[in-house]
Coordinates of N, CA, C and O in Angstrom, one line a residue:
M1 N 0.8 -1.2 0.0 CA 0.0 0.0 0.0 C 0.9 1.2 0.0 O 1.6 1.5 1.0
R2 N 0.8 2.0 -1.0 CA 1.6 3.2 -1.2 C 0.8 4.4 -0.7 O -0.3 4.5 -0.9
S3 N 1.5 5.3 0.1 CA 0.8 6.5 0.6 C 0.6 7.5 -0.6 O 1.2 7.4 -1.6
T4 N -0.3 8.4 -0.3 CA -0.6 9.4 -1.4 C 0.5 10.3 -1.7 O 0.6 10.9 -2.7
N5 N 1.4 10.5 -0.7 CA 2.5 11.5 -0.9 C 3.7 10.8 -1.5 O 4.8 11.4 -1.7
G6 N 3.6 9.5 -1.8 CA 4.8 8.8 -2.4 C 5.9 8.4 -1.5 O 7.0 8.0 -1.9
D7 N 5.7 8.6 -0.2 CA 6.7 8.4 0.8 C 6.9 6.9 1.0 O 6.0 6.2 1.4
E8 N 8.1 6.4 0.6 CA 8.4 4.9 0.7 C 8.4 4.4 2.1 O 8.1 3.3 2.3
E9 N 8.7 5.3 3.0 CA 8.8 4.8 4.4 C 7.4 4.5 4.9 O 7.1 3.5 5.5
S10 N 6.4 5.3 4.5 CA 5.0 5.0 4.9 C 4.4 3.8 4.2 O 3.4 3.2 4.6
E11 N 5.0 3.4 3.1 CA 4.6 2.2 2.3 C 4.9 1.0 3.1 O 4.1 0.0 3.0
H12 N 5.9 0.9 3.9 CA 6.3 -0.2 4.7 C 6.6 0.2 6.2 O 7.7 0.1 6.6
P13 N 5.6 0.7 6.9 CA 5.9 1.3 8.2 C 6.3 0.4 9.3 O 7.0 0.8 10.2
V14 N 6.0 -0.9 9.2 CA 6.4 -1.8 10.3 C 7.6 -2.7 10.0 O 8.0 -3.4 10.8
L15 N 8.2 -2.5 8.8 CA 9.4 -3.3 8.4 C 10.5 -2.8 9.3 O 10.7 -1.6 9.5
G16 N 11.4 -3.8 9.7 CA 12.6 -3.4 10.3 C 13.6 -3.0 9.3 O 13.3 -2.9 8.1
L17 N 14.8 -2.7 9.7 CA 15.8 -2.2 8.8 C 16.0 -3.2 7.6 O 16.0 -2.8 6.5
G18 N 16.3 -4.4 7.9 CA 16.5 -5.4 6.9 C 15.4 -5.5 5.8 O 15.7 -5.5 4.6
G19 N 14.2 -5.7 6.3 CA 13.1 -5.8 5.4 C 12.9 -4.5 4.6 O 12.5 -4.6 3.4
F20 N 13.1 -3.4 5.2 CA 13.0 -2.1 4.5 C 14.0 -2.0 3.4 O 13.7 -1.6 2.3
L21 N 15.3 -2.3 3.7 CA 16.3 -2.3 2.7 C 16.0 -3.3 1.6 O 16.2 -2.9 0.4
A22 N 15.6 -4.4 1.9 CA 15.2 -5.5 0.9 C 14.1 -5.0 0.0 O 14.1 -5.2 -1.2
S23 N 13.1 -4.3 0.6 CA 12.0 -3.8 -0.2 C 12.4 -2.7 -1.1 O 11.9 -2.6 -2.2
L24 N 13.3 -1.8 -0.6 CA 13.8 -0.8 -1.5 C 14.5 -1.3 -2.7 O 14.3 -0.9 -3.9
R25 N 15.4 -2.3 -2.5 CA 16.1 -3.0 -3.6 C 15.2 -3.7 -4.5 O 15.3 -3.6 -5.7
A26 N 14.2 -4.4 -4.0 CA 13.3 -5.2 -4.8 C 12.4 -4.3 -5.7 O 12.2 -4.5 -6.9
T27 N 11.9 -3.2 -5.1 CA 11.1 -2.2 -5.8 C 11.8 -1.6 -7.0 O 11.3 -1.4 -8.0
R28 N 13.1 -1.5 -6.8 CA 13.9 -0.9 -7.9 C 14.5 -1.9 -8.8 O 15.2 -1.6 -9.8
K29 N 14.2 -3.2 -8.5 CA 14.6 -4.3 -9.4 C 16.2 -4.4 -9.5 O 16.7 -4.5 -10.6
L30 N 16.8 -4.2 -8.4 CA 18.3 -4.2 -8.4 C 18.9 -5.5 -7.8 O 18.3 -6.1 -6.9
T31 N 20.0 -5.8 -8.2 CA 20.7 -7.0 -7.6 C 21.6 -6.5 -6.5 O 21.9 -5.3 -6.4
L32 N 22.1 -7.4 -5.7 CA 23.0 -7.0 -4.6 C 24.3 -6.4 -5.2 O 24.9 -5.5 -4.7
R33 N 24.7 -7.0 -6.3 CA 26.0 -6.5 -7.0 C 25.8 -5.1 -7.5 O 26.7 -4.3 -7.4
Q34 N 24.6 -4.8 -8.0 CA 24.4 -3.4 -8.5 C 24.4 -2.4 -7.4 O 25.0 -1.3 -7.5
V35 N 23.9 -2.8 -6.2 CA 23.9 -1.9 -5.1 C 25.4 -1.7 -4.6 O 25.8 -0.7 -4.2
E36 N 26.1 -2.9 -4.6 CA 27.5 -2.8 -4.2 C 28.3 -1.9 -5.1 O 29.1 -1.1 -4.6
E37 N 28.1 -2.0 -6.4 CA 28.9 -1.2 -7.3 C 28.6 0.3 -7.1 O 29.5 1.2 -7.1
A38 N 27.3 0.6 -6.8 CA 27.0 2.0 -6.6 C 27.4 2.6 -5.3 O 27.7 3.8 -5.2
T39 N 27.4 1.8 -4.2 CA 27.6 2.3 -2.9 C 29.0 2.0 -2.3 O 29.4 2.5 -1.3
K40 N 29.7 1.0 -2.9 CA 30.9 0.5 -2.4 C 30.8 -0.2 -1.1 O 31.7 -0.4 -0.3
V41 N 29.5 -0.7 -0.8 CA 29.3 -1.5 0.4 C 29.2 -2.9 -0.2 O 28.4 -3.2 -1.1
S42 N 29.9 -3.9 0.4 CA 29.9 -5.3 -0.2 C 28.6 -5.9 -0.2 O 27.7 -5.7 0.7
N43 N 28.3 -6.7 -1.3 CA 27.0 -7.3 -1.4 C 26.8 -8.3 -0.3 O 25.6 -8.5 0.1
A44 N 27.8 -8.9 0.2 CA 27.6 -9.8 1.4 C 27.1 -9.1 2.6 O 26.2 -9.6 3.3
Y45 N 27.7 -7.9 2.8 CA 27.2 -7.1 4.0 C 25.8 -6.6 3.8 O 25.0 -6.7 4.7
I46 N 25.4 -6.2 2.5 CA 24.1 -5.8 2.2 C 23.1 -6.9 2.5 O 22.0 -6.8 3.0
S47 N 23.5 -8.1 2.0 CA 22.7 -9.3 2.2 C 22.4 -9.6 3.7 O 21.3 -9.9 4.1
Q48 N 23.5 -9.5 4.5 CA 23.4 -9.7 5.9 C 22.5 -8.7 6.6 O 21.7 -9.0 7.5
L49 N 22.5 -7.4 6.1 CA 21.6 -6.4 6.6 C 20.2 -6.7 6.2 O 19.3 -6.7 7.1
E50 N 19.9 -7.1 5.0 CA 18.6 -7.4 4.5 C 18.0 -8.6 5.2 O 16.8 -8.7 5.5
T51 N 18.8 -9.6 5.6 CA 18.3 -10.8 6.3 C 18.3 -10.7 7.8 O 17.8 -11.6 8.5
G52 N 18.8 -9.6 8.3 CA 18.7 -9.3 9.7 C 19.9 -9.9 10.5 O 19.9 -9.9 11.7
R53 N 20.9 -10.5 9.8 CA 22.0 -11.0 10.5 C 22.9 -9.9 11.1 O 23.6 -10.1 12.1
I54 N 22.9 -8.8 10.4 CA 23.5 -7.6 11.0 C 22.4 -6.6 11.3 O 21.6 -6.3 10.5
T55 N 22.4 -6.2 12.6 CA 21.3 -5.3 13.0 C 21.7 -3.9 13.4 O 20.9 -3.0 13.6
K56 N 23.0 -3.8 13.6 CA 23.6 -2.4 14.0 C 24.7 -2.1 13.0 O 25.9 -2.1 13.4
P57 N 24.3 -1.7 11.8 CA 25.4 -1.4 10.8 C 26.0 0.0 11.1 O 25.4 0.8 11.9
S58 N 27.1 0.2 10.5 CA 27.8 1.5 10.7 C 26.9 2.6 10.1 O 26.3 2.5 9.0
P59 N 26.8 3.7 10.8 CA 26.1 4.9 10.3 C 26.6 5.3 9.0 O 25.8 5.8 8.1
L60 N 27.9 5.1 8.7 CA 28.5 5.5 7.4 C 27.8 4.7 6.3 O 27.5 5.2 5.3
F61 N 27.7 3.4 6.5 CA 27.0 2.5 5.5 C 25.6 2.9 5.3 O 25.1 2.9 4.2
L62 N 24.9 3.2 6.4 CA 23.5 3.7 6.3 C 23.4 4.9 5.5 O 22.5 5.1 4.7
H63 N 24.4 5.8 5.7 CA 24.3 7.1 5.0 C 24.5 6.8 3.5 O 23.8 7.4 2.6
K64 N 25.4 5.9 3.1 CA 25.6 5.6 1.7 C 24.4 5.0 1.1 O 24.0 5.3 0.0
L65 N 23.7 4.1 1.8 CA 22.5 3.4 1.4 C 21.4 4.4 1.2 O 20.6 4.4 0.3
A66 N 21.2 5.3 2.2 CA 20.2 6.3 2.2 C 20.3 7.2 0.9 O 19.4 7.5 0.2
Q67 N 21.6 7.6 0.7 CA 21.8 8.5 -0.5 C 21.5 7.7 -1.8 O 20.8 8.2 -2.7
F68 N 21.9 6.4 -1.9 CA 21.7 5.6 -3.1 C 20.2 5.4 -3.3 O 19.7 5.6 -4.4
Y69 N 19.5 5.0 -2.3 CA 18.0 4.7 -2.4 C 17.2 6.0 -2.4 O 16.0 5.9 -2.7
G70 N 17.7 7.1 -2.0 CA 17.0 8.4 -2.0 C 15.9 8.4 -0.9 O 14.8 8.9 -1.0
V71 N 16.3 7.8 0.3 CA 15.4 7.9 1.4 C 16.2 8.7 2.5 O 17.4 8.8 2.5
P72 N 15.4 9.3 3.4 CA 16.0 10.0 4.5 C 17.0 9.2 5.4 O 16.6 8.1 5.8
Y73 N 18.1 9.8 5.6 CA 19.1 9.1 6.5 C 18.5 8.8 7.8 O 18.7 7.7 8.4
D74 N 17.7 9.7 8.4 CA 17.1 9.6 9.7 C 16.2 8.3 9.7 O 16.1 7.6 10.7
T75 N 15.6 8.0 8.6 CA 14.7 6.8 8.5 C 15.6 5.5 8.7 O 15.2 4.7 9.5
L76 N 16.7 5.4 8.1 CA 17.6 4.3 8.3 C 18.2 4.2 9.7 O 18.3 3.2 10.3
M77 N 18.6 5.4 10.2 CA 19.1 5.5 11.5 C 18.1 5.0 12.5 O 18.4 4.3 13.5
E78 N 16.8 5.4 12.3 CA 15.7 5.0 13.2 C 15.5 3.5 13.1 O 15.4 2.8 14.1
K79 N 15.4 3.0 11.9 CA 15.1 1.6 11.7 C 16.3 0.7 12.3 O 16.1 -0.4 12.7
A80 N 17.5 1.3 12.4 CA 18.6 0.5 12.9 C 18.7 0.7 14.5 O 19.5 0.1 15.1
G81 N 17.8 1.6 15.0 CA 17.8 1.7 16.4 C 18.7 2.8 17.0 O 18.9 2.9 18.2
Y82 N 19.3 3.6 16.1 CA 20.3 4.6 16.5 C 19.6 5.9 17.1 O 20.1 6.6 17.9
I83 N 18.4 6.1 16.5 CA 17.6 7.3 17.0 C 16.2 6.8 17.3 O 15.7 5.9 16.8
A84 N 15.6 7.6 18.2 CA 14.2 7.2 18.7 C 13.2 7.5 17.6 O 13.5 8.2 16.6
S85 N 12.1 6.8 17.7 CA 11.1 7.0 16.6 C 9.9 7.8 17.1 O 9.7 8.0 18.3
G86 N 9.1 8.3 16.2 CA 7.8 8.9 16.5 C 7.9 10.1 17.4 O 8.7 10.9 17.3
I87 N 6.9 10.1 18.3 CA 6.8 11.2 19.3 C 8.0 11.4 20.1 O 8.4 12.6 20.3
E88 N 8.6 10.4 20.5 CA 9.8 10.4 21.4 C 10.9 11.2 20.6 O 11.6 12.0 21.2
K89 N 11.1 11.0 19.3 CA 12.1 11.6 18.6 C 11.8 13.1 18.4 O 12.7 13.9 18.6
T90 N 10.6 13.5 18.1 CA 10.3 14.9 17.9 C 10.3 15.7 19.2 O 10.6 16.9 19.2
S91 N 10.0 15.1 20.3 CA 10.0 15.8 21.5 C 11.5 16.1 22.0 O 11.7 17.1 22.8
R92 N 12.5 15.4 21.5 CA 13.9 15.7 21.9 C 14.5 16.7 20.9 O 15.6 17.2 21.2
K93 N 13.9 17.1 19.8 CA 14.5 17.9 18.9 C 13.9 19.3 19.0 O 12.8 19.6 19.4
G94 N 14.7 20.3 18.5 CA 14.3 21.7 18.5 C 13.9 22.1 17.2 O 13.5 21.4 16.3
A95 N 14.1 23.4 16.9 CA 13.7 24.0 15.6 C 14.4 23.3 14.5 O 15.6 23.0 14.6
G96 N 13.7 23.2 13.4 CA 14.3 22.6 12.2 C 14.6 21.1 12.3 O 15.3 20.5 11.5
G97 N 14.1 20.4 13.4 CA 14.3 19.0 13.6 C 15.7 18.7 14.1 O 16.1 17.5 14.1
R98 N 16.4 19.6 14.5 CA 17.8 19.4 15.0 C 17.8 19.2 16.5 O 17.0 19.6 17.2
V99 N 18.8 18.5 16.9 CA 19.1 18.3 18.3 C 19.3 19.7 18.9 O 20.2 20.4 18.4
P100 N 18.6 20.1 20.0 CA 18.7 21.5 20.5 C 20.2 22.0 20.7 O 20.4 23.2 20.5
T101 N 21.1 21.1 21.1 CA 22.5 21.5 21.3 C 23.1 22.3 20.1 O 23.9 23.2 20.3
F102 N 22.7 21.9 18.9 CA 23.3 22.4 17.7 C 22.5 23.4 17.0 O 22.9 23.9 15.9
V103 N 21.3 23.8 17.5 CA 20.4 24.6 16.7 C 21.1 26.0 16.4 O 21.0 26.4 15.2
G104 N 21.8 26.6 17.3 CA 22.4 27.9 17.0 C 23.7 27.9 16.3 O 24.3 28.9 16.0
E105 N 24.2 26.7 15.9 CA 25.5 26.6 15.3 C 25.5 26.8 13.8 O 26.6 26.8 13.2
G106 N 24.3 26.8 13.2 CA 24.3 26.9 11.7 C 24.9 25.8 11.0 O 25.6 25.9 9.9
L107 N 24.7 24.6 11.5 CA 25.3 23.4 10.8 C 24.6 23.0 9.5 O 23.4 23.2 9.4
S108 N 25.4 22.6 8.6 CA 24.8 22.0 7.3 C 24.3 20.6 7.6 O 24.6 20.0 8.7
Q109 N 23.4 20.1 6.7 CA 22.9 18.7 6.9 C 24.1 17.8 7.0 O 24.1 16.9 7.9
E110 N 25.1 17.9 6.2 CA 26.2 17.0 6.2 C 27.0 17.1 7.5 O 27.4 16.1 8.1
E111 N 27.2 18.3 8.0 CA 27.9 18.5 9.3 C 27.1 17.8 10.4 O 27.7 17.1 11.3
E112 N 25.8 18.0 10.4 CA 24.9 17.4 11.4 C 25.0 15.9 11.4 O 25.2 15.2 12.4
E113 N 25.0 15.3 10.2 CA 25.1 13.9 10.0 C 26.4 13.3 10.5 O 26.5 12.3 11.2
K114 N 27.5 14.1 10.2 CA 28.8 13.6 10.7 C 28.9 13.7 12.2 O 29.5 12.8 12.8
L115 N 28.4 14.7 12.8 CA 28.4 14.8 14.3 C 27.6 13.6 14.9 O 28.1 13.0 15.8
L116 N 26.5 13.3 14.3 CA 25.7 12.1 14.8 C 26.5 10.8 14.6 O 26.5 10.0 15.5
E117 N 27.1 10.7 13.5 CA 27.9 9.5 13.2 C 29.0 9.4 14.3 O 29.3 8.3 14.8
Y118 N 29.7 10.5 14.5 CA 30.8 10.5 15.5 C 30.3 10.2 16.9 O 30.9 9.5 17.7
L119 N 29.2 10.8 17.3 CA 28.6 10.5 18.6 C 28.3 9.0 18.7 O 28.6 8.5 19.8
W120 N 27.7 8.4 17.7 CA 27.4 7.0 17.8 C 28.7 6.2 17.9 O 28.7 5.2 18.6
F121 N 29.7 6.6 17.2 CA 31.0 5.9 17.2 C 31.5 5.9 18.6 O 31.9 4.9 19.2
L122 N 31.5 7.1 19.2 CA 32.0 7.3 20.6 C 31.2 6.4 21.6 O 31.8 5.7 22.4
R123 N 29.9 6.5 21.4 CA 29.0 5.7 22.3 C 29.3 4.2 22.2 O 29.2 3.5 23.1
S124 N 29.5 3.8 20.9 CA 29.6 2.3 20.7 C 31.0 1.9 21.3 O 31.1 0.7 21.8
R125 N 32.0 2.7 21.4 CA 33.2 2.4 22.0 C 33.1 2.2 23.5 O 33.9 1.5 24.1
K126 N 32.2 3.0 24.1 CA 31.9 2.9 25.5 C 30.9 1.9 25.9 O 30.6 1.7 27.0
G127 N 30.4 1.2 24.9 CA 29.4 0.1 25.1 C 28.0 0.6 25.3 O 27.1 -0.1 25.8
R128 N 27.7 1.9 24.9 CA 26.4 2.4 24.9 C 26.0 2.8 23.5 O 26.8 3.1 22.7
S129 N 24.7 2.7 23.2 CA 24.2 3.1 21.9 C 22.8 3.8 22.0 O 22.3 4.0 23.0

């Protein structure tokens, strides 16, 4: 069931990360090798993501896949469990959907994404996510 606004996320609202990625690839009639060539993420890794064998992929890989599939990076980060979903997510954010700490900094989307990636990297090294 496709939404009226064409949003692919709302087409599969209950799918986890793996199912969502698999549906994106299937909808576009792409092979794992084609996705690998375009993103430089190995087809074996993509396969493991799609089947749920890998559940906490690198935010860098999620960013590459989001760009390739043309879906919001936040969507993949949410489906991977890196950021909260729904009301919980919006209640923690300030103006423009940004984490309040950085609202006044004039960050570009790319800078904001890199900061989030780095934050998750640091947290993963400390055993928290």
